[in-house]
C-alpha atoms as an extended CHARMM CRD file, in Angstrom:
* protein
*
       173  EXT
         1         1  UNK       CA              0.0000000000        0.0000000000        0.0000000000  PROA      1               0.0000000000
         2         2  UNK       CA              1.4890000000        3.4780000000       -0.6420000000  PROA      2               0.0000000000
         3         3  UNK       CA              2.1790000000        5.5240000000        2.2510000000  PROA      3               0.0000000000
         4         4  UNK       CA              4.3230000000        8.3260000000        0.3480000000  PROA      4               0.0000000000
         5         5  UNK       CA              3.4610000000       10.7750000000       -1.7950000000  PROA      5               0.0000000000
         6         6  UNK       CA              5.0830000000       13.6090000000       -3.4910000000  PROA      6               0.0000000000
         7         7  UNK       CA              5.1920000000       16.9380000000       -2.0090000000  PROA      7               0.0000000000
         8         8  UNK       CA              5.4230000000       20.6610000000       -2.5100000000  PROA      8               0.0000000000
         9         9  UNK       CA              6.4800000000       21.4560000000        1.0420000000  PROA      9               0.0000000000
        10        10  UNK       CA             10.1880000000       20.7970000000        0.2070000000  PROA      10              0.0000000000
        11        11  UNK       CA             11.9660000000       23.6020000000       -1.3130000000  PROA      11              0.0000000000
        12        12  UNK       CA             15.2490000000       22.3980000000       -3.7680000000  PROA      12              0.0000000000
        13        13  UNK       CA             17.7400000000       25.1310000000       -3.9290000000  PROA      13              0.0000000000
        14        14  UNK       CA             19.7350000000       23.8880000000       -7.0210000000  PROA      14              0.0000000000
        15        15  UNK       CA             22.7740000000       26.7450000000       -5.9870000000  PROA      15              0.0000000000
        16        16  UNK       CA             23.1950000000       26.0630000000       -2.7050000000  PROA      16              0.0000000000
        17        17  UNK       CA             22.7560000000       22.4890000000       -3.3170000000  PROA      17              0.0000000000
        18        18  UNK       CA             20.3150000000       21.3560000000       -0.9090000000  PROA      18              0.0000000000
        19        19  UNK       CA             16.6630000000       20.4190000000       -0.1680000000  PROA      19              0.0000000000
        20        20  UNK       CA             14.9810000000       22.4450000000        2.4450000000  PROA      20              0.0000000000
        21        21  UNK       CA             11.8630000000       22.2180000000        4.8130000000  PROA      21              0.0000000000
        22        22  UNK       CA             10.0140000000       23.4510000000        7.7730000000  PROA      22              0.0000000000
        23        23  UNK       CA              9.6160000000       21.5060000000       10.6450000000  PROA      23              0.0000000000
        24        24  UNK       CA              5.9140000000       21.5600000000       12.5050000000  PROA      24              0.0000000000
        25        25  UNK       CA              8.1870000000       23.2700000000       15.5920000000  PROA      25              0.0000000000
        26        26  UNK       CA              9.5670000000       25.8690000000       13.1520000000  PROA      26              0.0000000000
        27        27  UNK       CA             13.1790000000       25.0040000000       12.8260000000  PROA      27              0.0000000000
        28        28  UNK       CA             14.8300000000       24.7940000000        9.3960000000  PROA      28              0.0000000000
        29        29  UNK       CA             16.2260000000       21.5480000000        8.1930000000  PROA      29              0.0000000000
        30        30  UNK       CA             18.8470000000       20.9480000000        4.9090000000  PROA      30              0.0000000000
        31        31  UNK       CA             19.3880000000       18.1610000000        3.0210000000  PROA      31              0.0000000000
        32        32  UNK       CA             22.1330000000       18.4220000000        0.6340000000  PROA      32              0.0000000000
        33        33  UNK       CA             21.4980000000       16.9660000000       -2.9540000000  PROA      33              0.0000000000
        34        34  UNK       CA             25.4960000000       15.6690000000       -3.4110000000  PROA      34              0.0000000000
        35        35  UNK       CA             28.0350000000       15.6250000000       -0.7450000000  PROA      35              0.0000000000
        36        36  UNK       CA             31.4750000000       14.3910000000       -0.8890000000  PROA      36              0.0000000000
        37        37  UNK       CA             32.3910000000       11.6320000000        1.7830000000  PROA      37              0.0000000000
        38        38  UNK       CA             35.9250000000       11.8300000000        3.0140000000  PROA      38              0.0000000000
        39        39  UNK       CA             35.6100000000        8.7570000000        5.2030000000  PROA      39              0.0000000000
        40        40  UNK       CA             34.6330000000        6.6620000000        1.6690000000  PROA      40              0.0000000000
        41        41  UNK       CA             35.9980000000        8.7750000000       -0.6650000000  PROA      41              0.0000000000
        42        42  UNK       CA             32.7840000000        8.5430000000       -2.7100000000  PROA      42              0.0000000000
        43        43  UNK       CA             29.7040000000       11.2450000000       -3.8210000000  PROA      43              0.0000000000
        44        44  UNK       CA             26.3840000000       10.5060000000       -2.0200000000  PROA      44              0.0000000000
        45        45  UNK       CA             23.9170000000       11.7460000000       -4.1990000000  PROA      45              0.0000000000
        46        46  UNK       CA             20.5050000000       12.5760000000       -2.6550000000  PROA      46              0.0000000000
        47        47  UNK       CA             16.8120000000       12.6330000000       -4.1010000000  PROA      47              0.0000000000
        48        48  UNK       CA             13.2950000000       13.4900000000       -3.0750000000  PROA      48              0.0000000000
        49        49  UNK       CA             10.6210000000       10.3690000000       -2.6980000000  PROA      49              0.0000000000
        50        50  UNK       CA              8.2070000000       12.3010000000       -1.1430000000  PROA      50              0.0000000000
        51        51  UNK       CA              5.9900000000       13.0870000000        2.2710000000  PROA      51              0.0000000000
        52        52  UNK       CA              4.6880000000       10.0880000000        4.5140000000  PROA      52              0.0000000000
        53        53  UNK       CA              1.5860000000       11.1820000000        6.5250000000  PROA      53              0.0000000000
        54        54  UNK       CA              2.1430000000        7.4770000000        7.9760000000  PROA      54              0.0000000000
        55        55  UNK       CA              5.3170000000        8.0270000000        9.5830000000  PROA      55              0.0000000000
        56        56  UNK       CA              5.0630000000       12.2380000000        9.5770000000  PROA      56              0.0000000000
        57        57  UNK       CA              8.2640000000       12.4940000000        7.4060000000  PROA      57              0.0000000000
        58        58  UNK       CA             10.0740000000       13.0210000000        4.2560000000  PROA      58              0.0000000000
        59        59  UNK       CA             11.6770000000       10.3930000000        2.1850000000  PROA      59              0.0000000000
        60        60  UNK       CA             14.8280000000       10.6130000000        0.6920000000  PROA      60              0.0000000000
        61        61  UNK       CA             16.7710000000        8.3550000000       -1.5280000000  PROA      61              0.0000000000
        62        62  UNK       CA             20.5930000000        7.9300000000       -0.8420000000  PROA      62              0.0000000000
        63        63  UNK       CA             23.1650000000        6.6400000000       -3.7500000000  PROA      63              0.0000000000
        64        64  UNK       CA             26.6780000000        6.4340000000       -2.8160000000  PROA      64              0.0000000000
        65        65  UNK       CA             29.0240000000        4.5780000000       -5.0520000000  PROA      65              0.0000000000
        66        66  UNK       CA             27.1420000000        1.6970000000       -6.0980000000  PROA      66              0.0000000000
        67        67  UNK       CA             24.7740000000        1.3930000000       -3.0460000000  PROA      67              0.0000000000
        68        68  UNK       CA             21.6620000000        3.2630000000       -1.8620000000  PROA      68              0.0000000000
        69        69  UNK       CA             19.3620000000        3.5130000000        0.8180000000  PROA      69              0.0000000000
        70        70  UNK       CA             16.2230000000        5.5110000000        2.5380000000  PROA      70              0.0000000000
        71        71  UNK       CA             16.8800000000        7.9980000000        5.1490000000  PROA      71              0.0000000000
        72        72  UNK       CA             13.1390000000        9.6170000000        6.7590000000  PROA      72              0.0000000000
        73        73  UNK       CA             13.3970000000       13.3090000000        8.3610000000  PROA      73              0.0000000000
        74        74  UNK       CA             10.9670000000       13.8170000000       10.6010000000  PROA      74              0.0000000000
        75        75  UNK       CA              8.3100000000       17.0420000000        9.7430000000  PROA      75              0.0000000000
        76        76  UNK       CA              7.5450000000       16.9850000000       13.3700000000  PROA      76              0.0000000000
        77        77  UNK       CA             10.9150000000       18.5200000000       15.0360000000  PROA      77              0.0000000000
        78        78  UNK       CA             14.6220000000       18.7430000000       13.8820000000  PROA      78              0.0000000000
        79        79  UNK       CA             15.7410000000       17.0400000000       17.1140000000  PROA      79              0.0000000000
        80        80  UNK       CA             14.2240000000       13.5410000000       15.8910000000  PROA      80              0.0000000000
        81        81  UNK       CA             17.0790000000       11.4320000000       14.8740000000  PROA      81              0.0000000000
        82        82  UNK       CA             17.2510000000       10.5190000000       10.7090000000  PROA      82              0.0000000000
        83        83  UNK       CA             15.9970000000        6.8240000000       10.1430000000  PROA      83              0.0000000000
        84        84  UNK       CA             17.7130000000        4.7360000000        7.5740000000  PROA      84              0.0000000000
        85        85  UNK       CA             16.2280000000        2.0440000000        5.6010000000  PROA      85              0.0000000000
        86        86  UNK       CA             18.4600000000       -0.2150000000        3.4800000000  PROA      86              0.0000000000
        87        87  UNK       CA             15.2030000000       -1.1620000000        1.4570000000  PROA      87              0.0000000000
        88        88  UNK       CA             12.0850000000        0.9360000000        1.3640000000  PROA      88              0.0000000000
        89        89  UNK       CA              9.0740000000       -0.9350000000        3.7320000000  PROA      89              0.0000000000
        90        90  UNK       CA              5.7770000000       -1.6480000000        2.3680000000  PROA      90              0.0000000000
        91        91  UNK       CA              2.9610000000       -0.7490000000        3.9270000000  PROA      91              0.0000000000
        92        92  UNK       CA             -0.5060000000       -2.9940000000        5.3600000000  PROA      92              0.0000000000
        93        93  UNK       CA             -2.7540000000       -0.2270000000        5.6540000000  PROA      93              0.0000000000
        94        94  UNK       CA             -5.3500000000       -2.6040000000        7.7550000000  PROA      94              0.0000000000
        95        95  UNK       CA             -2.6690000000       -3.6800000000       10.3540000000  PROA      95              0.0000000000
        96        96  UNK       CA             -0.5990000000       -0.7330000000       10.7910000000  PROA      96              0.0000000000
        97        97  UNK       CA              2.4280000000       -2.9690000000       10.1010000000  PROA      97              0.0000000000
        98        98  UNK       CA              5.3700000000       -1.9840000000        7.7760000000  PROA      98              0.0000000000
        99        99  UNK       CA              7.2590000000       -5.4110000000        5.9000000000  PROA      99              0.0000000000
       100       100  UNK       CA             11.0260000000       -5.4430000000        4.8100000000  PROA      100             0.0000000000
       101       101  UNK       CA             12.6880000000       -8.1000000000        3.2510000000  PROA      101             0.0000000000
       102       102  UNK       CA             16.2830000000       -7.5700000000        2.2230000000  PROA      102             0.0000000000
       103       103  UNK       CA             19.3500000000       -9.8670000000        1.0910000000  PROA      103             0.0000000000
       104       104  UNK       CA             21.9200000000      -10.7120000000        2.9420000000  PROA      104             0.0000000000
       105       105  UNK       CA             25.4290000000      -11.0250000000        1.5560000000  PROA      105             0.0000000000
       106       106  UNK       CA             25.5820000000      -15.1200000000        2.3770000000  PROA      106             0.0000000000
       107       107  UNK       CA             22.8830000000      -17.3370000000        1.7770000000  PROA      107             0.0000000000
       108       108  UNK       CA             19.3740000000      -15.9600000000        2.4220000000  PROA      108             0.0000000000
       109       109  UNK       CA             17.7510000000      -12.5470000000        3.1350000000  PROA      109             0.0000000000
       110       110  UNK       CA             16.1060000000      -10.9110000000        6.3360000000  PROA      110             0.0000000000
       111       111  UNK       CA             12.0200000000      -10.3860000000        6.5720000000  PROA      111             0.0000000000
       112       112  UNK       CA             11.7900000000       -7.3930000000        9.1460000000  PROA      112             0.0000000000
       113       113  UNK       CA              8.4310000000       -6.7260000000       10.1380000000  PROA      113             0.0000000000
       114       114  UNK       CA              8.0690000000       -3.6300000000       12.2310000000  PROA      114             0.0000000000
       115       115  UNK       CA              5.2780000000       -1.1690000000       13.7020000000  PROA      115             0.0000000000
       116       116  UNK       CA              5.6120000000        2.5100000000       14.7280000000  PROA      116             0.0000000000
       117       117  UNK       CA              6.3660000000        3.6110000000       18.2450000000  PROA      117             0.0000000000
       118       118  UNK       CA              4.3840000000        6.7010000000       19.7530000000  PROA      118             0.0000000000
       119       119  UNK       CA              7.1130000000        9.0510000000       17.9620000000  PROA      119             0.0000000000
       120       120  UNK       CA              6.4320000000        7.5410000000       14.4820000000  PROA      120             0.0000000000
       121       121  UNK       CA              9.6220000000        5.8440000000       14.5320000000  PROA      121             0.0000000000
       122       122  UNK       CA              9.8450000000        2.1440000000       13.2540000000  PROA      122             0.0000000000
       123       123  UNK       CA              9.7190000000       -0.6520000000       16.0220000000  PROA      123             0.0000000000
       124       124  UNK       CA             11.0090000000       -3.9800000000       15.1160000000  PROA      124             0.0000000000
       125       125  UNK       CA              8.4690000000       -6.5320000000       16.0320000000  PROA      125             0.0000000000
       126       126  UNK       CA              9.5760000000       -9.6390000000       14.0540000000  PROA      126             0.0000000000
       127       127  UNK       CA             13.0180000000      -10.6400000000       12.4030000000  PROA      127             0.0000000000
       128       128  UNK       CA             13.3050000000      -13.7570000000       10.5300000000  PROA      128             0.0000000000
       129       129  UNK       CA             16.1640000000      -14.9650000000        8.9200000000  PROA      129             0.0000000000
       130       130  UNK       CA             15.7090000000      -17.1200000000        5.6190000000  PROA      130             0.0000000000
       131       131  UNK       CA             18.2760000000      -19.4630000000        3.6870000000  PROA      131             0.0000000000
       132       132  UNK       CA             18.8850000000      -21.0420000000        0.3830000000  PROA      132             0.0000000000
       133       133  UNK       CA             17.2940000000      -17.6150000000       -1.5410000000  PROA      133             0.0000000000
       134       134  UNK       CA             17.3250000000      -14.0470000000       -1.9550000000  PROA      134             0.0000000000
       135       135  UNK       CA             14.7890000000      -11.7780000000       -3.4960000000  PROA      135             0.0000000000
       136       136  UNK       CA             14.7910000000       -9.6230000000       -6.0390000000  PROA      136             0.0000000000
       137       137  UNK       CA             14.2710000000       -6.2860000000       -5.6560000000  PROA      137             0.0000000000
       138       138  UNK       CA             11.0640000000       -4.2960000000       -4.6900000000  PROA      138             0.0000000000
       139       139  UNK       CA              8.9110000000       -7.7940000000       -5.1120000000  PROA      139             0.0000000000
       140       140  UNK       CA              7.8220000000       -8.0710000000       -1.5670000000  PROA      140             0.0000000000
       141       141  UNK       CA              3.6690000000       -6.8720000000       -1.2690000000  PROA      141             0.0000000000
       142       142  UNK       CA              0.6560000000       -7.5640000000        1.3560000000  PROA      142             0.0000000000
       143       143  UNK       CA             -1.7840000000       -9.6050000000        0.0000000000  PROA      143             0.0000000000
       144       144  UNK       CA             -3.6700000000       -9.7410000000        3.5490000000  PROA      144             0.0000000000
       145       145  UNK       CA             -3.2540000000       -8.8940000000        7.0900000000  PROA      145             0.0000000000
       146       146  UNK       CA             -1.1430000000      -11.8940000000        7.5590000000  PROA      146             0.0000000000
       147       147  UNK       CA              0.5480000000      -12.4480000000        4.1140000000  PROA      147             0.0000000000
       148       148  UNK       CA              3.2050000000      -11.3870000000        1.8490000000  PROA      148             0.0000000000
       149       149  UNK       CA              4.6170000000      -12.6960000000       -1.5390000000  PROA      149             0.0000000000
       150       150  UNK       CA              7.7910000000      -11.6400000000       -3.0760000000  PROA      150             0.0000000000
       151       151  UNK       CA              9.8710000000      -13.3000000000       -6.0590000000  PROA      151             0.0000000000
       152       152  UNK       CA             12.7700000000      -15.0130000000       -4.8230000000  PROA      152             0.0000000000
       153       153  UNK       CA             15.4670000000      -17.0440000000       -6.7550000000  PROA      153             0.0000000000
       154       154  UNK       CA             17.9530000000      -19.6990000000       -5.2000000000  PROA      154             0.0000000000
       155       155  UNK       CA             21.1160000000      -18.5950000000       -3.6650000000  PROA      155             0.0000000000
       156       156  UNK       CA             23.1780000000      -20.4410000000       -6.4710000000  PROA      156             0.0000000000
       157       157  UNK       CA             21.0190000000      -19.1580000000       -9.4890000000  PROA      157             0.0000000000
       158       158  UNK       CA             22.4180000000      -14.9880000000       -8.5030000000  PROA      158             0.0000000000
       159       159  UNK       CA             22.8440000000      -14.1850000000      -12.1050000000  PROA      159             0.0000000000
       160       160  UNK       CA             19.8350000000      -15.6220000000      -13.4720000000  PROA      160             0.0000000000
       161       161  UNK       CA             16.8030000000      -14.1270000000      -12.3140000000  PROA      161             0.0000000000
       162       162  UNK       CA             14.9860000000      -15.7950000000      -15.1590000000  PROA      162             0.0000000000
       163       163  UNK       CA             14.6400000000      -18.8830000000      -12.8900000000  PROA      163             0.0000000000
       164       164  UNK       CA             12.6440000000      -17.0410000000      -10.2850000000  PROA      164             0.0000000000
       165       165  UNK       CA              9.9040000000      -18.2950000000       -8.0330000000  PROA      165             0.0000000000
       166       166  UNK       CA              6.9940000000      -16.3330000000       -5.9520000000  PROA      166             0.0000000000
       167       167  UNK       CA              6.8290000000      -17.5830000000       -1.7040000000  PROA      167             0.0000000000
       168       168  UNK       CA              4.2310000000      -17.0260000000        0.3560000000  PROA      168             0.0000000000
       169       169  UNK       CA              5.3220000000      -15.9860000000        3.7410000000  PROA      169             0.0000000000
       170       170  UNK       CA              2.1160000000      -16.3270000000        6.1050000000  PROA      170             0.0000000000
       171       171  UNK       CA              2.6400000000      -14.6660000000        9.7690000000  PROA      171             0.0000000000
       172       172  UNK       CA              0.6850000000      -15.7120000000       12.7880000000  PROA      172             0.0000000000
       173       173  UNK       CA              1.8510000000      -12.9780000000       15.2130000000  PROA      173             0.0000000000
């Protein structure tokens, strides 16, 4: 289910180089679009997904070399600490429960099922880790309150996503 949606609220300010935005307390917050990391040595580029109502925050996407991830900013106050999301969660509208499932480098992938705490933060309320196949990307949905599907392919078959399968993960939580 979507839970984000694009957004005027965010102001881009291509020559300064950063996104900007308005907290519901007032304060000012910047994002900046590319940034140079001296730690990696690498550019993180940064782009707008858009406002969650869900989780009271904007959504950004992070590339950095040849990886990205999801970082939320809170619209409520500037003092809420930046979230980061390797994969982007879907949403169960009905159950109020957010679903992750995300490869691990060896031989399976992670299914993180979480909820949101009273500050709209993500609460881990179920980790499960699965062998002998990964998924491919942004396949995992809610068919129900208590199931998911995603396309998954055998650890040994990486390179050939042509030999994928659906799985039906059911939860009894």
């Amino acid at each position: 289910t979507t839970y984000i949606f694009s957004t005027d609220a965010i102001e881009t300010n291509t020559q300064l180089g950063n996104y900007s935005f308005v907290t519901n307390s007032g304060e000012q917050v910047e994002i900046p679009i590319k940034a140079f990391s001296e730690e990696t040595g690498s550019t993180i580029t940064t782009s707008l997904i858009g406002f969650s109502p869900v989780l009271q925050t904007y959504v950004f996407r992070i590339n950095e070399d040849n990886d990205s991830f999801y970082s939320f900013y809170s619209k409520r106050n500037k003092q809420e600490e930046i979230q980061y999301k390797k994969e982007l969660p879907v949403y169960n509208k009905s159950t109020k429960q957010f679903a992750e499932l995300m490869n691990d480098n060896d031989v399976g992938c992670l299914l993180i099922i979480s909820g949101l705490d009273n500050n709209f933060r993500f609460q881990e309320k179920l980790l499960v880790n699965f062998v002998n196949f990964h998924i491919l990307p942004n396949t995992i949905y809610w068919i129900n309150e208590k199931s998911l599907i995603a396309e998954a392919i055998h650890t040994n078959n990486t390179n050939d996503s042509t030999k994928s399968e659906y799985i039906l993960i059911e939860l009894n939580l």
